[in-house]
């Protein structure tokens, strides 16, 4: 014979476990709904293909040694480093085209990376820097407010294949360097100084003439000065 | 909290510095160009002649046939740039000698002469003109390049790597004289400024003269670099310019 209190206890426990089962089921449903709804929402990351924007590119011409500003519609990423790489890639694509005025083989893939650093502490080192002029660079943190950041140094890392394939000559090498400096400054006005690496290494010259050991001032690239 | 941030920042600076030095160090120690970079980097003060030469002093031209030896320069139509510059140097020297102008050359054969040595030779010559001769397949006509150092007052002791600064104004004037003579000879001329290691250390009016093939407007080559007639035309125009430069009273 089962005592009465045990029967009552059994019924209470049965009801409680049933209620918990229902509650659990509802929670699971709600969590599932949340998961589905979050999948529907727009991505937090910007789309891979950025919208086309006008970008000023300084295009060199070997015939008269000139740099001509050209406005191109380009998909430009928001990240400054990627943006710099995109415009320089376009510049080198123009040079790699069959009827280029400043023919240089290689194209966009010749820009391995572009690093941006704050240039505030570099003032003393802007001279001809065989001694590796960069004194105390501080990697600019991505989170810093762009309005508060000072002038920047861009380090353009070129591929070895690009340097090896670059035509040799004072004019052609100078024009490549100057057009890269001018284009960087036009796209990222805070870039005031530019240094070059080839395959991540310091290199004496681009193809026997243009000095790659020094820091270039982006403003040097502005229209070629004539003598007298 | 603050000090943690500060120490992170400090560590980041140290790492960035270490990376830069590592890159600089490895770049310097590898390959044949590394040795030259070290030689160029040696800071050596230059005792600059304070004032440009007064009239009546001997007129000396330094001809620097660029490249040579370990550094063949660019590959030109069928020959190396070093052989081309040597040939142009010989041509120009005989034209200048015929006009009674004393010439000092930085090399006479296919030998390695580093940029420091070239500048030392040029500065020792106390010259009124220093021409660094180059050749290229890019562009057309003659490219005249002057150092892009900002003009500076002549100092008794000038830093080695920027010694040309005190002479830039004179160098621009020399480029102007060369330009007019070349234009008169019917050649196309491109004028420019650039960083020229070697020339940047010279204490004389200095111009880099780079000869490119002659091209018609459609970029079609009308005279190759190895065309003796074309070489002679360029050399004659340069010699004529230097005779004119000799005649001009040097303005301080
Ligand atoms: Zn050369």
PDB file of C-alpha atoms in Angstrom, chain B residues 59-158:
ATOM      1  CA  UNK B  59      89.431  75.623 -66.661  1.00  0.00           C
ATOM      2  CA  UNK B  60      89.054  71.955 -65.763  1.00  0.00           C
ATOM      3  CA  UNK B  61      86.272  69.604 -66.767  1.00  0.00           C
ATOM      4  CA  UNK B  62      85.695  66.334 -64.910  1.00  0.00           C
ATOM      5  CA  UNK B  63      84.177  63.602 -67.064  1.00  0.00           C
ATOM      6  CA  UNK B  64      82.701  60.824 -64.972  1.00  0.00           C
ATOM      7  CA  UNK B  65      81.845  57.824 -67.147  1.00  0.00           C
ATOM      8  CA  UNK B  66      79.269  56.268 -64.829  1.00  0.00           C
ATOM      9  CA  UNK B  67      79.210  52.567 -63.867  1.00  0.00           C
ATOM     10  CA  UNK B  68      82.021  50.127 -64.820  1.00  0.00           C
ATOM     11  CA  UNK B  69      83.534  46.953 -63.402  1.00  0.00           C
ATOM     12  CA  UNK B  70      81.143  45.240 -60.974  1.00  0.00           C
ATOM     13  CA  UNK B  71      78.412  47.691 -61.971  1.00  0.00           C
ATOM     14  CA  UNK B  72      77.674  47.359 -65.708  1.00  0.00           C
ATOM     15  CA  UNK B  73      74.738  49.791 -65.501  1.00  0.00           C
ATOM     16  CA  UNK B  74      71.729  49.282 -67.748  1.00  0.00           C
ATOM     17  CA  UNK B  75      71.642  47.038 -70.805  1.00  0.00           C
ATOM     18  CA  UNK B  76      71.541  49.212 -73.878  1.00  0.00           C
ATOM     19  CA  UNK B  77      70.918  48.220 -77.460  1.00  0.00           C
ATOM     20  CA  UNK B  78      73.675  45.611 -77.897  1.00  0.00           C
ATOM     21  CA  UNK B  79      76.075  46.929 -75.259  1.00  0.00           C
ATOM     22  CA  UNK B  80      76.369  47.666 -71.561  1.00  0.00           C
ATOM     23  CA  UNK B  81      75.861  51.164 -70.221  1.00  0.00           C
ATOM     24  CA  UNK B  82      79.366  51.155 -68.754  1.00  0.00           C
ATOM     25  CA  UNK B  83      80.920  50.658 -72.223  1.00  0.00           C
ATOM     26  CA  UNK B  84      78.684  53.344 -73.694  1.00  0.00           C
ATOM     27  CA  UNK B  85      79.576  55.948 -71.066  1.00  0.00           C
ATOM     28  CA  UNK B  86      83.276  55.176 -71.508  1.00  0.00           C
ATOM     29  CA  UNK B  87      82.958  55.672 -75.284  1.00  0.00           C
ATOM     30  CA  UNK B  88      81.069  58.942 -74.830  1.00  0.00           C
ATOM     31  CA  UNK B  89      83.703  60.085 -72.342  1.00  0.00           C
ATOM     32  CA  UNK B  90      86.504  59.396 -74.836  1.00  0.00           C
ATOM     33  CA  UNK B  91      84.613  61.253 -77.578  1.00  0.00           C
ATOM     34  CA  UNK B  92      83.940  64.267 -75.398  1.00  0.00           C
ATOM     35  CA  UNK B  93      87.456  64.349 -74.000  1.00  0.00           C
ATOM     36  CA  UNK B  94      89.060  64.559 -77.438  1.00  0.00           C
ATOM     37  CA  UNK B  95      86.664  67.343 -78.471  1.00  0.00           C
ATOM     38  CA  UNK B  96      87.443  69.305 -75.292  1.00  0.00           C
ATOM     39  CA  UNK B  97      91.202  68.699 -75.562  1.00  0.00           C
ATOM     40  CA  UNK B  98      91.060  70.070 -79.120  1.00  0.00           C
ATOM     41  CA  UNK B  99      89.532  73.235 -77.649  1.00  0.00           C
ATOM     42  CA  UNK B 100      92.312  73.550 -75.084  1.00  0.00           C
ATOM     43  CA  UNK B 101      90.225  72.394 -72.145  1.00  0.00           C
ATOM     44  CA  UNK B 102      91.880  70.279 -69.454  1.00  0.00           C
ATOM     45  CA  UNK B 103      89.949  67.072 -68.745  1.00  0.00           C
ATOM     46  CA  UNK B 104      90.068  64.815 -65.694  1.00  0.00           C
ATOM     47  CA  UNK B 105      88.393  61.426 -66.011  1.00  0.00           C
ATOM     48  CA  UNK B 106      87.208  59.225 -63.159  1.00  0.00           C
ATOM     49  CA  UNK B 107      87.880  55.994 -65.055  1.00  0.00           C
ATOM     50  CA  UNK B 108      89.668  54.988 -68.248  1.00  0.00           C
ATOM     51  CA  UNK B 109      88.694  51.330 -68.429  1.00  0.00           C
ATOM     52  CA  UNK B 110      86.007  48.841 -67.410  1.00  0.00           C
ATOM     53  CA  UNK B 111      86.960  49.104 -63.749  1.00  0.00           C
ATOM     54  CA  UNK B 112      85.024  49.432 -60.519  1.00  0.00           C
ATOM     55  CA  UNK B 113      85.258  52.938 -59.086  1.00  0.00           C
ATOM     56  CA  UNK B 114      82.886  53.571 -56.194  1.00  0.00           C
ATOM     57  CA  UNK B 115      80.869  56.762 -55.943  1.00  0.00           C
ATOM     58  CA  UNK B 116      82.889  58.106 -53.021  1.00  0.00           C
ATOM     59  CA  UNK B 117      86.133  57.737 -55.009  1.00  0.00           C
ATOM     60  CA  UNK B 118      84.567  59.428 -58.048  1.00  0.00           C
ATOM     61  CA  UNK B 119      83.462  62.418 -55.973  1.00  0.00           C
ATOM     62  CA  UNK B 120      86.879  62.587 -54.312  1.00  0.00           C
ATOM     63  CA  UNK B 121      88.566  62.710 -57.733  1.00  0.00           C
ATOM     64  CA  UNK B 122      86.157  65.368 -58.948  1.00  0.00           C
ATOM     65  CA  UNK B 123      86.609  67.501 -55.834  1.00  0.00           C
ATOM     66  CA  UNK B 124      90.384  67.152 -55.930  1.00  0.00           C
ATOM     67  CA  UNK B 125      90.421  68.461 -59.520  1.00  0.00           C
ATOM     68  CA  UNK B 126      88.909  71.797 -58.455  1.00  0.00           C
ATOM     69  CA  UNK B 127      86.879  71.711 -61.645  1.00  0.00           C
ATOM     70  CA  UNK B 128      84.550  74.257 -63.181  1.00  0.00           C
ATOM     71  CA  UNK B 129      82.371  71.505 -64.648  1.00  0.00           C
ATOM     72  CA  UNK B 130      81.634  67.946 -63.547  1.00  0.00           C
ATOM     73  CA  UNK B 131      79.608  65.814 -65.941  1.00  0.00           C
ATOM     74  CA  UNK B 132      78.417  62.364 -64.960  1.00  0.00           C
ATOM     75  CA  UNK B 133      77.714  60.469 -68.185  1.00  0.00           C
ATOM     76  CA  UNK B 134      74.923  57.882 -68.448  1.00  0.00           C
ATOM     77  CA  UNK B 135      72.991  56.075 -71.170  1.00  0.00           C
ATOM     78  CA  UNK B 136      69.477  54.629 -71.211  1.00  0.00           C
ATOM     79  CA  UNK B 137      66.982  52.974 -73.528  1.00  0.00           C
ATOM     80  CA  UNK B 138      64.112  54.846 -71.835  1.00  0.00           C
ATOM     81  CA  UNK B 139      62.810  58.196 -72.990  1.00  0.00           C
ATOM     82  CA  UNK B 140      64.320  60.191 -75.806  1.00  0.00           C
ATOM     83  CA  UNK B 141      67.114  62.678 -76.465  1.00  0.00           C
ATOM     84  CA  UNK B 142      69.236  63.997 -73.623  1.00  0.00           C
ATOM     85  CA  UNK B 143      68.184  63.973 -69.977  1.00  0.00           C
ATOM     86  CA  UNK B 144      69.935  66.597 -67.859  1.00  0.00           C
ATOM     87  CA  UNK B 145      69.635  65.971 -64.124  1.00  0.00           C
ATOM     88  CA  UNK B 146      70.785  68.269 -61.344  1.00  0.00           C
ATOM     89  CA  UNK B 147      70.927  67.298 -57.662  1.00  0.00           C
ATOM     90  CA  UNK B 148      67.674  68.020 -55.831  1.00  0.00           C
ATOM     91  CA  UNK B 149      69.474  69.220 -52.711  1.00  0.00           C
ATOM     92  CA  UNK B 150      68.208  72.593 -51.541  1.00  0.00           C
ATOM     93  CA  UNK B 151      70.730  75.346 -52.375  1.00  0.00           C
ATOM     94  CA  UNK B 152      72.917  76.195 -49.386  1.00  0.00           C
ATOM     95  CA  UNK B 153      75.532  78.809 -48.589  1.00  0.00           C
ATOM     96  CA  UNK B 154      79.099  77.568 -49.139  1.00  0.00           C
ATOM     97  CA  UNK B 155      80.570  76.456 -45.837  1.00  0.00           C
ATOM     98  CA  UNK B 156      84.216  75.842 -44.974  1.00  0.00           C
ATOM     99  CA  UNK B 157      83.380  72.266 -44.020  1.00  0.00           C
ATOM    100  CA  UNK B 158      80.373  70.713 -45.751  1.00  0.00           C
TER     101      UNK B 158
END
